């Protein structure tokens, strides 16, 4: 299908799909969905003419018309391999909350976790005040697509001054071929509260499209650490965006690990208030013909904000990586302190990275910097290891592992760190730790 035909096919199928989406009896939610539908109709999926999508071709989305699936079947043993033991777990199967598979036992009263559908029944007014407030449909048409098509999600709220004793894992699982798993999640961390959320994206189906939008709200002095592990299947398409509103003195930390999917795009955008802090860390590993796109935006809106961003990429064979990072310092955001760094390792002559760091500064009393490196393994280091009895393949694996493992070492959760370490060892074998 052409892009126009694909857009028309989704629009033609929408009336049937809309009847099964939650909130059909709520006029404000229908208005919200219709606005998203109209924005998608006007543009279709983002294309190369869009400046912030110029390096990522979404033509693969036109080859298959993905559709929501109500299938809730899953291999329980397979699922357990991705479940973190020392965490509460929320499981979404094909974009729908599964109470049976989720584990929220002994969840404190200060932590509210419910499906989006349940939240609509229990407190629709609270959702109305937040839905679409951290990101608008005019961000781009994939956000608008999510606004119209999302079928469920998770609403999480942490009470003021509560510190979660262990993390909460949101396990996104797709088991149906050609499925569209579209979810909308709302995360609210109240005054002086602290939370750790771990997102895990996996699938057992061959080809599918997962599209998730997180809207996060941090109140004064709140702290949120958000981990994302994107390990979709080889032919899967992934879009995941986290959009954050930070109040005064709040702290937001994001660790992004992109290791799966045929085509994957991750977005992290945050708006900072007075003396807020934002730290973004990321690692993307690509092989074969994978395309992994990372797009970040940090908006320093008020004075004394701090941001640190450090992403690394390892690309092999014909993989392509994209790193687009933008720091905007508003005129009123004096005494901003911002650093951005992107380092890339290309393991083959056919691998490619497009990196575009941007600083947009409108204030004069700031400290901002950025740096980018792109290169291959140092042959002198390879030769040194060989001179110590290490074969060439193992030497290259050891050096590549060391390069990537720096980002894993930044993970404070020991169980998650062990999982990520195993992922690295699978990518770079012949290493003895």
PDB file of N, CA, C and O in Angstrom, residues 129-189:
ATOM      1  N   UNK A 129      -8.508  15.739  33.613  1.00  0.00           N
ATOM      2  CA  UNK A 129      -7.631  16.877  33.894  1.00  0.00           C
ATOM      3  C   UNK A 129      -6.193  16.625  33.456  1.00  0.00           C
ATOM      4  O   UNK A 129      -5.404  17.578  33.350  1.00  0.00           O
ATOM      5  N   UNK A 130      -5.817  15.360  33.177  1.00  0.00           N
ATOM      6  CA  UNK A 130      -4.420  15.052  32.872  1.00  0.00           C
ATOM      7  C   UNK A 130      -4.209  14.521  31.453  1.00  0.00           C
ATOM      8  O   UNK A 130      -3.135  14.720  30.880  1.00  0.00           O
ATOM      9  N   UNK A 131      -5.186  13.845  30.900  1.00  0.00           N
ATOM     10  CA  UNK A 131      -4.998  13.221  29.593  1.00  0.00           C
ATOM     11  C   UNK A 131      -4.739  14.284  28.526  1.00  0.00           C
ATOM     12  O   UNK A 131      -5.519  15.217  28.351  1.00  0.00           O
ATOM     13  N   UNK A 132      -3.618  14.140  27.827  1.00  0.00           N
ATOM     14  CA  UNK A 132      -3.254  15.085  26.787  1.00  0.00           C
ATOM     15  C   UNK A 132      -2.594  16.350  27.284  1.00  0.00           C
ATOM     16  O   UNK A 132      -2.317  17.263  26.494  1.00  0.00           O
ATOM     17  N   UNK A 133      -2.293  16.426  28.595  1.00  0.00           N
ATOM     18  CA  UNK A 133      -1.700  17.647  29.152  1.00  0.00           C
ATOM     19  C   UNK A 133      -0.167  17.621  29.130  1.00  0.00           C
ATOM     20  O   UNK A 133       0.470  18.671  29.206  1.00  0.00           O
ATOM     21  N   UNK A 134       0.443  16.435  29.045  1.00  0.00           N
ATOM     22  CA  UNK A 134       1.906  16.351  28.957  1.00  0.00           C
ATOM     23  C   UNK A 134       2.376  16.296  27.511  1.00  0.00           C
ATOM     24  O   UNK A 134       3.526  16.633  27.213  1.00  0.00           O
ATOM     25  N   UNK A 135       1.514  15.839  26.604  1.00  0.00           N
ATOM     26  CA  UNK A 135       1.841  15.825  25.177  1.00  0.00           C
ATOM     27  C   UNK A 135       0.550  16.029  24.399  1.00  0.00           C
ATOM     28  O   UNK A 135      -0.494  15.473  24.750  1.00  0.00           O
ATOM     29  N   UNK A 136       0.624  16.838  23.350  1.00  0.00           N
ATOM     30  CA  UNK A 136      -0.551  17.139  22.541  1.00  0.00           C
ATOM     31  C   UNK A 136      -0.477  16.405  21.212  1.00  0.00           C
ATOM     32  O   UNK A 136       0.603  15.970  20.774  1.00  0.00           O
ATOM     33  N   UNK A 137      -1.615  16.276  20.552  1.00  0.00           N
ATOM     34  CA  UNK A 137      -1.659  15.571  19.270  1.00  0.00           C
ATOM     35  C   UNK A 137      -0.811  16.250  18.210  1.00  0.00           C
ATOM     36  O   UNK A 137      -0.347  15.599  17.267  1.00  0.00           O
ATOM     37  N   UNK A 138      -0.604  17.559  18.332  1.00  0.00           N
ATOM     38  CA  UNK A 138       0.181  18.242  17.314  1.00  0.00           C
ATOM     39  C   UNK A 138       1.685  18.021  17.481  1.00  0.00           C
ATOM     40  O   UNK A 138       2.486  18.552  16.703  1.00  0.00           O
ATOM     41  N   UNK A 139       2.093  17.222  18.494  1.00  0.00           N
ATOM     42  CA  UNK A 139       3.497  16.839  18.603  1.00  0.00           C
ATOM     43  C   UNK A 139       3.920  16.135  17.319  1.00  0.00           C
ATOM     44  O   UNK A 139       4.912  16.481  16.696  1.00  0.00           O
ATOM     45  N   UNK A 140       3.199  15.110  16.933  1.00  0.00           N
ATOM     46  CA  UNK A 140       3.298  14.483  15.615  1.00  0.00           C
ATOM     47  C   UNK A 140       2.164  13.479  15.494  1.00  0.00           C
ATOM     48  O   UNK A 140       1.467  13.167  16.465  1.00  0.00           O
ATOM     49  N   UNK A 141       1.975  12.955  14.300  1.00  0.00           N
ATOM     50  CA  UNK A 141       0.767  12.176  14.038  1.00  0.00           C
ATOM     51  C   UNK A 141       0.776  10.787  14.666  1.00  0.00           C
ATOM     52  O   UNK A 141      -0.272  10.147  14.746  1.00  0.00           O
ATOM     53  N   UNK A 142       1.923  10.289  15.144  1.00  0.00           N
ATOM     54  CA  UNK A 142       1.898   9.016  15.870  1.00  0.00           C
ATOM     55  C   UNK A 142       1.311   9.200  17.265  1.00  0.00           C
ATOM     56  O   UNK A 142       0.659   8.298  17.785  1.00  0.00           O
ATOM     57  N   UNK A 143       1.540  10.353  17.865  1.00  0.00           N
ATOM     58  CA  UNK A 143       0.875  10.661  19.137  1.00  0.00           C
ATOM     59  C   UNK A 143      -0.622  10.776  18.903  1.00  0.00           C
ATOM     60  O   UNK A 143      -1.438  10.252  19.677  1.00  0.00           O
ATOM     61  N   UNK A 144      -1.014  11.452  17.821  1.00  0.00           N
ATOM     62  CA  UNK A 144      -2.434  11.568  17.481  1.00  0.00           C
ATOM     63  C   UNK A 144      -3.044  10.193  17.219  1.00  0.00           C
ATOM     64  O   UNK A 144      -4.170   9.904  17.641  1.00  0.00           O
ATOM     65  N   UNK A 145      -2.299   9.329  16.534  1.00  0.00           N
ATOM     66  CA  UNK A 145      -2.757   7.961  16.273  1.00  0.00           C
ATOM     67  C   UNK A 145      -3.016   7.236  17.579  1.00  0.00           C
ATOM     68  O   UNK A 145      -4.043   6.571  17.754  1.00  0.00           O
ATOM     69  N   UNK A 146      -2.094   7.368  18.525  1.00  0.00           N
ATOM     70  CA  UNK A 146      -2.269   6.728  19.821  1.00  0.00           C
ATOM     71  C   UNK A 146      -3.497   7.280  20.531  1.00  0.00           C
ATOM     72  O   UNK A 146      -4.264   6.514  21.141  1.00  0.00           O
ATOM     73  N   UNK A 147      -3.717   8.587  20.462  1.00  0.00           N
ATOM     74  CA  UNK A 147      -4.869   9.199  21.133  1.00  0.00           C
ATOM     75  C   UNK A 147      -6.184   8.619  20.631  1.00  0.00           C
ATOM     76  O   UNK A 147      -7.138   8.440  21.392  1.00  0.00           O
ATOM     77  N   UNK A 148      -6.236   8.321  19.344  1.00  0.00           N
ATOM     78  CA  UNK A 148      -7.466   7.786  18.764  1.00  0.00           C
ATOM     79  C   UNK A 148      -7.614   6.286  18.990  1.00  0.00           C
ATOM     80  O   UNK A 148      -8.724   5.794  19.229  1.00  0.00           O
ATOM     81  N   UNK A 149      -6.514   5.543  18.936  1.00  0.00           N
ATOM     82  CA  UNK A 149      -6.600   4.083  18.890  1.00  0.00           C
ATOM     83  C   UNK A 149      -6.342   3.374  20.221  1.00  0.00           C
ATOM     84  O   UNK A 149      -6.604   2.176  20.333  1.00  0.00           O
ATOM     85  N   UNK A 150      -5.806   4.057  21.235  1.00  0.00           N
ATOM     86  CA  UNK A 150      -5.399   3.297  22.427  1.00  0.00           C
ATOM     87  C   UNK A 150      -6.606   2.592  23.057  1.00  0.00           C
ATOM     88  O   UNK A 150      -7.700   3.143  23.159  1.00  0.00           O
ATOM     89  N   UNK A 151      -6.353   1.349  23.475  1.00  0.00           N
ATOM     90  CA  UNK A 151      -7.436   0.537  24.016  1.00  0.00           C
ATOM     91  C   UNK A 151      -7.389   0.361  25.522  1.00  0.00           C
ATOM     92  O   UNK A 151      -8.392   0.001  26.141  1.00  0.00           O
ATOM     93  N   UNK A 152      -6.214   0.596  26.130  1.00  0.00           N
ATOM     94  CA  UNK A 152      -6.081   0.432  27.578  1.00  0.00           C
ATOM     95  C   UNK A 152      -4.758   1.044  27.988  1.00  0.00           C
ATOM     96  O   UNK A 152      -4.105   1.729  27.205  1.00  0.00           O
ATOM     97  N   UNK A 153      -4.343   0.773  29.183  1.00  0.00           N
ATOM     98  CA  UNK A 153      -3.102   1.303  29.707  1.00  0.00           C
ATOM     99  C   UNK A 153      -3.093   1.175  31.213  1.00  0.00           C
ATOM    100  O   UNK A 153      -3.860   0.400  31.794  1.00  0.00           O
ATOM    101  N   UNK A 154      -2.217   1.928  31.849  1.00  0.00           N
ATOM    102  CA  UNK A 154      -2.070   1.864  33.300  1.00  0.00           C
ATOM    103  C   UNK A 154      -2.071   3.282  33.860  1.00  0.00           C
ATOM    104  O   UNK A 154      -1.452   4.182  33.289  1.00  0.00           O
ATOM    105  N   UNK A 155      -2.760   3.468  34.965  1.00  0.00           N
ATOM    106  CA  UNK A 155      -2.759   4.746  35.682  1.00  0.00           C
ATOM    107  C   UNK A 155      -2.121   4.507  37.049  1.00  0.00           C
ATOM    108  O   UNK A 155      -2.613   3.691  37.843  1.00  0.00           O
ATOM    109  N   UNK A 156      -1.026   5.194  37.300  1.00  0.00           N
ATOM    110  CA  UNK A 156      -0.252   5.002  38.526  1.00  0.00           C
ATOM    111  C   UNK A 156      -0.158   6.327  39.259  1.00  0.00           C
ATOM    112  O   UNK A 156       0.166   7.355  38.663  1.00  0.00           O
ATOM    113  N   UNK A 157      -0.423   6.288  40.567  1.00  0.00           N
ATOM    114  CA  UNK A 157      -0.370   7.509  41.363  1.00  0.00           C
ATOM    115  C   UNK A 157       0.317   7.206  42.689  1.00  0.00           C
ATOM    116  O   UNK A 157      -0.075   6.277  43.406  1.00  0.00           O
ATOM    117  N   UNK A 158       1.358   7.978  42.999  1.00  0.00           N
ATOM    118  CA  UNK A 158       2.133   7.798  44.228  1.00  0.00           C
ATOM    119  C   UNK A 158       1.808   8.955  45.171  1.00  0.00           C
ATOM    120  O   UNK A 158       1.970  10.124  44.815  1.00  0.00           O
ATOM    121  N   UNK A 159       1.345   8.631  46.370  1.00  0.00           N
ATOM    122  CA  UNK A 159       0.931   9.656  47.330  1.00  0.00           C
ATOM    123  C   UNK A 159       2.118  10.488  47.805  1.00  0.00           C
ATOM    124  O   UNK A 159       3.280  10.057  47.755  1.00  0.00           O
ATOM    125  N   UNK A 160       1.822  11.671  48.271  1.00  0.00           N
ATOM    126  CA  UNK A 160       2.853  12.597  48.737  1.00  0.00           C
ATOM    127  C   UNK A 160       3.722  11.964  49.827  1.00  0.00           C
ATOM    128  O   UNK A 160       3.230  11.247  50.703  1.00  0.00           O
ATOM    129  N   UNK A 161       5.029  12.179  49.685  1.00  0.00           N
ATOM    130  CA  UNK A 161       6.058  11.771  50.657  1.00  0.00           C
ATOM    131  C   UNK A 161       6.238  10.264  50.769  1.00  0.00           C
ATOM    132  O   UNK A 161       6.973   9.794  51.642  1.00  0.00           O
ATOM    133  N   UNK A 162       5.594   9.498  49.915  1.00  0.00           N
ATOM    134  CA  UNK A 162       5.785   8.046  49.976  1.00  0.00           C
ATOM    135  C   UNK A 162       6.980   7.640  49.122  1.00  0.00           C
ATOM    136  O   UNK A 162       7.136   8.103  47.990  1.00  0.00           O
ATOM    137  N   UNK A 163       7.800   6.750  49.659  1.00  0.00           N
ATOM    138  CA  UNK A 163       8.935   6.199  48.931  1.00  0.00           C
ATOM    139  C   UNK A 163       8.681   4.716  48.679  1.00  0.00           C
ATOM    140  O   UNK A 163       8.575   3.934  49.619  1.00  0.00           O
ATOM    141  N   UNK A 164       8.573   4.356  47.417  1.00  0.00           N
ATOM    142  CA  UNK A 164       8.277   2.961  47.077  1.00  0.00           C
ATOM    143  C   UNK A 164       9.412   2.058  47.525  1.00  0.00           C
ATOM    144  O   UNK A 164      10.585   2.338  47.281  1.00  0.00           O
ATOM    145  N   UNK A 165       9.050   0.955  48.169  1.00  0.00           N
ATOM    146  CA  UNK A 165      10.055   0.036  48.706  1.00  0.00           C
ATOM    147  C   UNK A 165      10.670  -0.843  47.633  1.00  0.00           C
ATOM    148  O   UNK A 165      11.755  -1.397  47.823  1.00  0.00           O
ATOM    149  N   UNK A 166       9.985  -1.011  46.521  1.00  0.00           N
ATOM    150  CA  UNK A 166      10.523  -1.753  45.387  1.00  0.00           C
ATOM    151  C   UNK A 166       9.869  -1.225  44.119  1.00  0.00           C
ATOM    152  O   UNK A 166       8.844  -0.538  44.174  1.00  0.00           O
ATOM    153  N   UNK A 167      10.443  -1.535  42.967  1.00  0.00           N
ATOM    154  CA  UNK A 167       9.913  -0.957  41.727  1.00  0.00           C
ATOM    155  C   UNK A 167       8.624  -1.626  41.269  1.00  0.00           C
ATOM    156  O   UNK A 167       8.256  -2.711  41.729  1.00  0.00           O
ATOM    157  N   UNK A 168       7.964  -0.954  40.354  1.00  0.00           N
ATOM    158  CA  UNK A 168       6.789  -1.490  39.677  1.00  0.00           C
ATOM    159  C   UNK A 168       7.160  -1.728  38.222  1.00  0.00           C
ATOM    160  O   UNK A 168       7.635  -0.820  37.539  1.00  0.00           O
ATOM    161  N   UNK A 169       6.968  -2.950  37.762  1.00  0.00           N
ATOM    162  CA  UNK A 169       7.264  -3.300  36.376  1.00  0.00           C
ATOM    163  C   UNK A 169       5.983  -3.299  35.546  1.00  0.00           C
ATOM    164  O   UNK A 169       4.987  -3.922  35.919  1.00  0.00           O
ATOM    165  N   UNK A 170       6.007  -2.595  34.420  1.00  0.00           N
ATOM    166  CA  UNK A 170       4.923  -2.653  33.446  1.00  0.00           C
ATOM    167  C   UNK A 170       5.412  -3.520  32.295  1.00  0.00           C
ATOM    168  O   UNK A 170       6.328  -3.140  31.559  1.00  0.00           O
ATOM    169  N   UNK A 171       4.821  -4.694  32.163  1.00  0.00           N
ATOM    170  CA  UNK A 171       5.278  -5.675  31.185  1.00  0.00           C
ATOM    171  C   UNK A 171       4.331  -5.667  29.984  1.00  0.00           C
ATOM    172  O   UNK A 171       3.201  -6.146  30.055  1.00  0.00           O
ATOM    173  N   UNK A 172       4.797  -5.068  28.884  1.00  0.00           N
ATOM    174  CA  UNK A 172       4.022  -5.002  27.647  1.00  0.00           C
ATOM    175  C   UNK A 172       4.342  -6.238  26.813  1.00  0.00           C
ATOM    176  O   UNK A 172       5.492  -6.437  26.409  1.00  0.00           O
ATOM    177  N   UNK A 173       3.327  -7.050  26.530  1.00  0.00           N
ATOM    178  CA  UNK A 173       3.530  -8.311  25.809  1.00  0.00           C
ATOM    179  C   UNK A 173       2.590  -8.363  24.613  1.00  0.00           C
ATOM    180  O   UNK A 173       1.394  -8.097  24.746  1.00  0.00           O
ATOM    181  N   UNK A 174       3.141  -8.716  23.449  1.00  0.00           N
ATOM    182  CA  UNK A 174       2.319  -8.899  22.253  1.00  0.00           C
ATOM    183  C   UNK A 174       2.454 -10.341  21.794  1.00  0.00           C
ATOM    184  O   UNK A 174       3.563 -10.837  21.587  1.00  0.00           O
ATOM    185  N   UNK A 175       1.316 -11.016  21.665  1.00  0.00           N
ATOM    186  CA  UNK A 175       1.314 -12.434  21.296  1.00  0.00           C
ATOM    187  C   UNK A 175       0.591 -12.710  19.991  1.00  0.00           C
ATOM    188  O   UNK A 175       0.633 -13.831  19.496  1.00  0.00           O
ATOM    189  N   UNK A 176      -0.097 -11.713  19.427  1.00  0.00           N
ATOM    190  CA  UNK A 176      -0.905 -11.910  18.220  1.00  0.00           C
ATOM    191  C   UNK A 176      -0.204 -11.301  17.013  1.00  0.00           C
ATOM    192  O   UNK A 176       0.239 -10.153  17.053  1.00  0.00           O
ATOM    193  N   UNK A 177      -0.111 -12.062  15.928  1.00  0.00           N
ATOM    194  CA  UNK A 177       0.528 -11.569  14.716  1.00  0.00           C
ATOM    195  C   UNK A 177      -0.281 -10.430  14.111  1.00  0.00           C
ATOM    196  O   UNK A 177      -1.518 -10.443  14.140  1.00  0.00           O
ATOM    197  N   UNK A 178       0.428  -9.441  13.584  1.00  0.00           N
ATOM    198  CA  UNK A 178      -0.162  -8.267  12.941  1.00  0.00           C
ATOM    199  C   UNK A 178      -1.051  -7.474  13.903  1.00  0.00           C
ATOM    200  O   UNK A 178      -1.965  -6.757  13.483  1.00  0.00           O
ATOM    201  N   UNK A 179      -0.787  -7.592  15.189  1.00  0.00           N
ATOM    202  CA  UNK A 179      -1.590  -6.895  16.194  1.00  0.00           C
ATOM    203  C   UNK A 179      -1.103  -5.460  16.364  1.00  0.00           C
ATOM    204  O   UNK A 179       0.086  -5.155  16.210  1.00  0.00           O
ATOM    205  N   UNK A 180      -2.043  -4.594  16.701  1.00  0.00           N
ATOM    206  CA  UNK A 180      -1.741  -3.236  17.133  1.00  0.00           C
ATOM    207  C   UNK A 180      -1.970  -3.184  18.635  1.00  0.00           C
ATOM    208  O   UNK A 180      -3.094  -3.375  19.108  1.00  0.00           O
ATOM    209  N   UNK A 181      -0.906  -2.955  19.388  1.00  0.00           N
ATOM    210  CA  UNK A 181      -1.005  -2.833  20.841  1.00  0.00           C
ATOM    211  C   UNK A 181      -0.766  -1.375  21.198  1.00  0.00           C
ATOM    212  O   UNK A 181       0.379  -0.928  21.343  1.00  0.00           O
ATOM    213  N   UNK A 182      -1.843  -0.604  21.297  1.00  0.00           N
ATOM    214  CA  UNK A 182      -1.755   0.827  21.575  1.00  0.00           C
ATOM    215  C   UNK A 182      -2.203   1.096  23.004  1.00  0.00           C
ATOM    216  O   UNK A 182      -3.336   0.765  23.374  1.00  0.00           O
ATOM    217  N   UNK A 183      -1.336   1.672  23.803  1.00  0.00           N
ATOM    218  CA  UNK A 183      -1.630   1.903  25.221  1.00  0.00           C
ATOM    219  C   UNK A 183      -1.328   3.348  25.598  1.00  0.00           C
ATOM    220  O   UNK A 183      -0.450   3.994  25.024  1.00  0.00           O
ATOM    221  N   UNK A 184      -2.061   3.822  26.596  1.00  0.00           N
ATOM    222  CA  UNK A 184      -1.846   5.172  27.137  1.00  0.00           C
ATOM    223  C   UNK A 184      -1.690   5.042  28.642  1.00  0.00           C
ATOM    224  O   UNK A 184      -2.569   4.497  29.327  1.00  0.00           O
ATOM    225  N   UNK A 185      -0.573   5.511  29.166  1.00  0.00           N
ATOM    226  CA  UNK A 185      -0.285   5.381  30.590  1.00  0.00           C
ATOM    227  C   UNK A 185      -0.133   6.764  31.220  1.00  0.00           C
ATOM    228  O   UNK A 185       0.479   7.664  30.632  1.00  0.00           O
ATOM    229  N   UNK A 186      -0.670   6.910  32.424  1.00  0.00           N
ATOM    230  CA  UNK A 186      -0.535   8.146  33.193  1.00  0.00           C
ATOM    231  C   UNK A 186       0.199   7.840  34.492  1.00  0.00           C
ATOM    232  O   UNK A 186      -0.207   6.938  35.241  1.00  0.00           O
ATOM    233  N   UNK A 187       1.274   8.581  34.757  1.00  0.00           N
ATOM    234  CA  UNK A 187       2.066   8.397  35.970  1.00  0.00           C
ATOM    235  C   UNK A 187       2.101   9.722  36.725  1.00  0.00           C
ATOM    236  O   UNK A 187       2.533  10.741  36.186  1.00  0.00           O
ATOM    237  N   UNK A 188       1.649   9.688  37.973  1.00  0.00           N
ATOM    238  CA  UNK A 188       1.597  10.899  38.795  1.00  0.00           C
ATOM    239  C   UNK A 188       2.370  10.638  40.084  1.00  0.00           C
ATOM    240  O   UNK A 188       2.027   9.724  40.847  1.00  0.00           O
ATOM    241  N   UNK A 189       3.413  11.444  40.319  1.00  0.00           N
ATOM    242  CA  UNK A 189       4.211  11.329  41.538  1.00  0.00           C
ATOM    243  C   UNK A 189       4.019  12.624  42.318  1.00  0.00           C
ATOM    244  O   UNK A 189       4.430  13.703  41.883  1.00  0.00           O
TER     245      UNK A 189
END
